[in-house]
Amino acid sequence: GAGVSQSPSNKVTEKGKDVELRCDPISGHTALYWYRQSLGQGLEFLIYFQGNSAPDKSGLPSDRFSAERTGGSVSTLTIQRTQQEDSAVYLCASSPDREGGYTFGSGTRLTVV
Amino acid sequence: EDQVTQSPEALRLQEGESSSLNCSYTVSGLRGLFWYRQDPGKGPEFLFTLYSAGEEKEKERLKATLTKKESFLHITAPKPEDSATYLCAVQAPSNTGKLIFGQGTTLQVKP
C-alpha cells in the first residue's frame, strides 16, 4: 500500500484480556518500529525490527508486551493481561533503513476498561 | 541521559504572525534531528531531518535550523492550516533507528 496501515483503529478491551495490534508497513521498508503515545506524554519507543537482525526490545515496559514480524513485513504487537495503564495510542512506523525519517501509521487507540 | 525538551508547550498565533518553536537536546553523538507534524487522531508526519550544526531545511512556510544544542522551527506568516502539534526527535547514538521524542508544541493559528 501507499502508507503504513494499522488495525484496528480503535480497541476497547476489559482489564485482564489479551489484545493484538497489527501493522502493515510500506512495501520494501526494512525497518519497523512500535511507539506508544499516552495522553499528555511524548512518544515512547517500544520495539524496533531491522531486516533479519534480532529486534531491539529495550523499550518494552514489561513481559506482558511482545511483538513479532513475520516474513520481514507485517508486525503484530501483543499485550497480555491488559491493565488500565496500557491505555494509549500505539503507533507503528516504517523506514527504508535505520536512517532518515519514519512514515507513521494512524495508530490504534487502545482503551482498557 | 539522552533528552529532548520542547518549548513552548502551546503557542497561539494570529494568521500571518511569524514565530519560532524551540527544541533543546542532550545526546551523546547526534546522528540526526527530526521534525514531525501531528494532527489530531493521526500519526506524526515527517517534515525535516537535520544532521549537523548550521544546517537549514525549508518547506513552504517552515524552516528548521540546527545548532549544537538546539533546533528551531521557524514559521513564517502562518495560516490556520498550520495548526497542529509539532514534534522534535533525536536519533539515538546506538546503531539503531530509535528516536527520542520531545513532548511537542501545540500550535494554534487563528484567522
Short mmCIF file of C-alpha atoms in Angstrom, two decimals:
data_model
loop_
_atom_site.label_atom_id
_atom_site.label_comp_id
_atom_site.label_asym_id
_atom_site.label_seq_id
_atom_site.Cartn_x
_atom_site.Cartn_y
_atom_site.Cartn_z
CA GLY A 1 0.00 0.00 0.00
CA ALA A 2 0.89 3.65 -0.17
CA GLY A 3 1.27 4.11 3.58
CA VAL A 4 1.61 2.30 6.88
CA SER A 5 -1.64 0.59 7.77
CA GLN A 6 -2.67 -0.24 11.34
CA SER A 7 -5.62 -2.22 12.59
CA PRO A 8 -7.86 -1.95 14.41
CA SER A 9 -8.06 1.85 14.60
CA ASN A 10 -9.81 1.60 17.95
CA LYS A 11 -9.92 -1.19 20.51
CA VAL A 12 -11.78 -1.32 23.81
CA THR A 13 -10.93 -4.28 25.99
CA GLU A 14 -11.58 -5.44 29.52
CA LYS A 15 -8.80 -5.45 32.05
CA GLY A 16 -7.03 -8.79 32.05
CA LYS A 17 -7.78 -9.67 28.42
CA ASP A 18 -5.12 -10.08 25.73
CA VAL A 19 -5.03 -7.84 22.65
CA GLU A 20 -3.24 -7.99 19.30
CA LEU A 21 -2.44 -4.90 17.27
CA ARG A 22 -1.43 -5.21 13.63
CA CYS A 23 0.87 -3.14 11.44
CA ASP A 24 1.36 -3.37 7.67
CA PRO A 25 4.48 -1.34 6.76
CA ILE A 26 5.28 0.25 3.43
CA SER A 27 6.37 -2.42 0.98
CA GLY A 28 10.15 -2.67 0.83
CA HIS A 29 10.79 -0.85 4.11
CA THR A 30 13.21 -2.94 6.11
CA ALA A 31 12.86 -1.11 9.42
CA LEU A 32 9.69 -1.24 11.52
CA TYR A 33 9.06 0.48 14.85
CA TRP A 34 6.39 0.48 17.54
CA TYR A 35 5.83 3.51 19.75
CA ARG A 36 3.26 4.33 22.41
CA GLN A 37 1.69 7.76 22.93
CA SER A 38 -0.18 8.31 26.17
CA LEU A 39 -2.36 11.34 26.86
CA GLY A 40 -0.14 14.32 27.51
CA GLN A 41 3.02 12.25 27.00
CA GLY A 42 5.57 12.15 24.26
CA LEU A 43 6.11 9.16 22.02
CA GLU A 44 7.67 6.26 23.92
CA PHE A 45 9.79 3.75 22.00
CA LEU A 46 8.72 0.12 22.39
CA ILE A 47 10.49 -2.12 19.87
CA TYR A 48 12.42 -1.96 16.59
CA PHE A 49 12.86 -4.53 13.81
CA GLN A 50 15.56 -4.20 11.15
CA GLY A 51 15.65 -6.81 8.41
CA ASN A 52 16.66 -10.21 9.74
CA SER A 53 18.52 -8.82 12.75
CA ALA A 54 17.41 -9.53 16.30
CA PRO A 55 14.85 -6.91 17.33
CA ASP A 56 15.67 -4.14 19.80
CA LYS A 57 13.18 -4.82 22.59
CA SER A 58 14.68 -2.37 25.05
CA GLY A 59 11.55 -0.19 25.23
CA LEU A 60 9.00 -2.89 26.08
CA PRO A 61 7.63 -1.87 29.52
CA SER A 62 7.01 -5.38 30.87
CA ASP A 63 7.00 -9.03 29.88
CA ARG A 64 3.28 -8.69 29.12
CA PHE A 65 4.33 -6.95 25.90
CA SER A 66 5.70 -8.84 22.92
CA ALA A 67 5.96 -8.29 19.18
CA GLU A 68 6.84 -10.25 16.12
CA ARG A 69 7.42 -9.51 12.49
CA THR A 70 6.64 -12.23 10.01
CA GLY A 71 8.41 -12.52 6.67
CA GLY A 72 10.03 -9.14 7.13
CA SER A 73 6.70 -7.43 6.58
CA VAL A 74 3.60 -7.47 8.82
CA SER A 75 4.12 -6.98 12.54
CA THR A 76 1.89 -7.81 15.48
CA LEU A 77 2.17 -6.24 18.93
CA THR A 78 0.59 -8.38 21.64
CA ILE A 79 -0.31 -7.18 25.11
CA GLN A 80 -1.23 -9.90 27.57
CA ARG A 81 -3.36 -9.43 30.69
CA THR A 82 -4.04 -5.78 29.83
CA GLN A 83 -4.01 -3.17 32.58
CA GLN A 84 -5.63 0.28 32.64
CA GLU A 85 -2.21 1.93 32.36
CA ASP A 86 -1.83 0.24 28.96
CA SER A 87 -4.48 2.61 27.57
CA ALA A 88 -2.75 4.71 24.90
CA VAL A 89 -2.36 5.17 21.17
CA TYR A 90 0.00 2.57 19.73
CA LEU A 91 1.82 3.85 16.67
CA CYS A 92 3.69 1.82 14.09
CA ALA A 93 6.22 3.31 11.69
CA SER A 94 8.47 2.05 8.94
CA SER A 95 11.50 3.36 7.07
CA PRO A 96 13.70 2.10 4.23
CA ASP A 97 16.64 1.74 6.59
CA ARG A 98 17.73 2.74 10.08
CA GLU A 99 18.44 6.29 8.93
CA GLY A 100 16.08 9.01 7.95
CA GLY A 101 12.53 9.94 8.80
CA TYR A 102 9.87 7.38 9.51
CA THR A 103 6.43 7.07 7.95
CA PHE A 104 3.88 6.55 10.71
CA GLY A 105 0.53 4.85 10.60
CA SER A 106 -2.54 6.47 12.12
CA GLY A 107 -2.28 4.33 15.22
CA THR A 108 -4.50 2.06 17.28
CA ARG A 109 -6.26 3.72 20.20
CA LEU A 110 -6.41 1.15 22.98
CA THR A 111 -8.76 1.67 25.91
CA VAL A 112 -8.66 -0.78 28.82
CA VAL A 113 -11.79 -0.66 30.99
CA GLU B 1 20.69 10.55 29.78
CA ASP B 2 19.57 11.49 26.27
CA GLN B 3 16.79 14.05 26.46
CA VAL B 4 14.69 16.31 24.23
CA THR B 5 12.80 19.34 25.59
CA GLN B 6 10.42 21.42 23.50
CA SER B 7 9.11 24.89 24.26
CA PRO B 8 6.65 26.38 24.50
CA GLU B 9 4.13 23.61 25.23
CA ALA B 10 1.44 25.60 23.46
CA LEU B 11 1.51 28.61 21.15
CA ARG B 12 -1.34 30.71 19.83
CA LEU B 13 -0.70 32.95 16.83
CA GLN B 14 -2.76 35.18 14.65
CA GLU B 15 -2.69 34.36 10.96
CA GLY B 16 0.41 36.00 9.49
CA GLU B 17 2.19 36.36 12.85
CA SER B 18 5.60 34.67 12.49
CA SER B 19 7.22 32.83 15.40
CA SER B 20 9.63 30.04 16.34
CA LEU B 21 9.40 26.75 18.21
CA ASN B 22 12.38 25.52 20.20
CA CYS B 23 13.82 22.03 20.64
CA SER B 24 16.69 21.63 23.10
CA TYR B 25 18.51 18.32 23.23
CA THR B 26 21.21 16.50 25.13
CA VAL B 27 22.52 13.41 23.39
CA SER B 28 25.94 11.85 23.17
CA GLY B 29 26.70 11.89 19.48
CA LEU B 30 23.80 13.31 17.48
CA ARG B 31 23.08 11.22 14.40
CA GLY B 32 20.11 13.23 13.27
CA LEU B 33 17.38 15.59 14.48
CA PHE B 34 13.87 15.19 13.12
CA TRP B 35 10.80 17.38 13.00
CA TYR B 36 7.31 15.94 12.64
CA ARG B 37 3.83 17.42 12.43
CA GLN B 38 0.93 15.63 14.12
CA ASP B 39 -2.74 16.39 13.50
CA PRO B 40 -5.39 15.17 15.97
CA GLY B 41 -6.22 11.49 15.53
CA LYS B 42 -3.36 10.91 13.11
CA GLY B 43 0.18 9.64 13.25
CA PRO B 44 3.10 12.07 13.03
CA GLU B 45 4.03 13.27 9.53
CA PHE B 46 7.73 13.64 8.72
CA LEU B 47 8.88 17.18 7.92
CA PHE B 48 12.69 17.50 8.12
CA THR B 49 15.93 15.81 9.09
CA LEU B 50 18.96 17.86 10.16
CA TYR B 51 22.36 16.25 10.65
CA SER B 52 24.91 18.92 11.54
CA ALA B 53 25.12 22.32 13.21
CA GLY B 54 24.48 25.14 10.79
CA GLU B 55 22.24 23.08 8.56
CA GLU B 56 18.89 24.53 7.47
CA LYS B 57 15.90 22.99 5.68
CA GLU B 58 12.81 24.73 4.30
CA LYS B 59 9.36 23.64 3.25
CA GLU B 60 6.70 26.19 2.38
CA ARG B 61 6.27 28.42 5.47
CA LEU B 62 8.52 26.26 7.67
CA LYS B 63 12.26 26.49 8.17
CA ALA B 64 14.23 24.27 10.52
CA THR B 65 17.68 25.18 11.82
CA LEU B 66 20.18 23.32 13.98
CA THR B 67 22.90 24.27 16.45
CA LYS B 68 24.98 22.02 18.71
CA LYS B 69 22.41 22.26 21.50
CA GLU B 70 19.06 23.11 19.94
CA SER B 71 16.90 23.32 16.87
CA PHE B 72 14.36 25.91 15.88
CA LEU B 73 11.31 25.53 13.69
CA HIS B 74 10.54 28.95 12.26
CA ILE B 75 7.04 29.53 10.96
CA THR B 76 6.69 32.50 8.62
CA ALA B 77 3.27 34.10 8.06
CA PRO B 78 1.38 31.06 9.37
CA LYS B 79 -2.07 30.08 8.17
CA PRO B 80 -4.84 28.30 10.12
CA GLU B 81 -3.96 25.05 8.33
CA ASP B 82 -0.56 25.13 10.05
CA SER B 83 -2.34 24.42 13.34
CA ALA B 84 -1.01 21.10 14.67
CA THR B 85 1.35 19.62 17.23
CA TYR B 86 4.98 19.81 16.16
CA LEU B 87 7.28 17.10 17.46
CA CYS B 88 11.06 17.11 17.63
CA ALA B 89 13.13 13.93 17.96
CA VAL B 90 16.78 12.93 18.02
CA GLN B 91 18.26 9.69 16.78
CA ALA B 92 19.86 7.58 19.45
CA PRO B 93 23.61 7.25 19.08
CA SER B 94 23.48 3.46 19.19
CA ASN B 95 23.34 1.58 15.93
CA THR B 96 19.56 1.58 15.66
CA GLY B 97 16.97 3.90 14.19
CA LYS B 98 15.32 4.53 17.54
CA LEU B 99 14.18 8.13 18.05
CA ILE B 100 13.82 10.02 21.33
CA PHE B 101 10.89 12.42 21.13
CA GLY B 102 10.11 15.65 22.91
CA GLN B 103 6.66 16.35 24.33
CA GLY B 104 5.70 18.57 21.40
CA THR B 105 4.46 22.11 20.86
CA THR B 106 0.79 22.54 20.06
CA LEU B 107 0.35 25.43 17.64
CA GLN B 108 -2.98 27.15 17.06
CA VAL B 109 -3.21 29.75 14.30
CA LYS B 110 -6.33 31.89 14.40
CA PRO B 111 -7.72 33.54 11.25
#
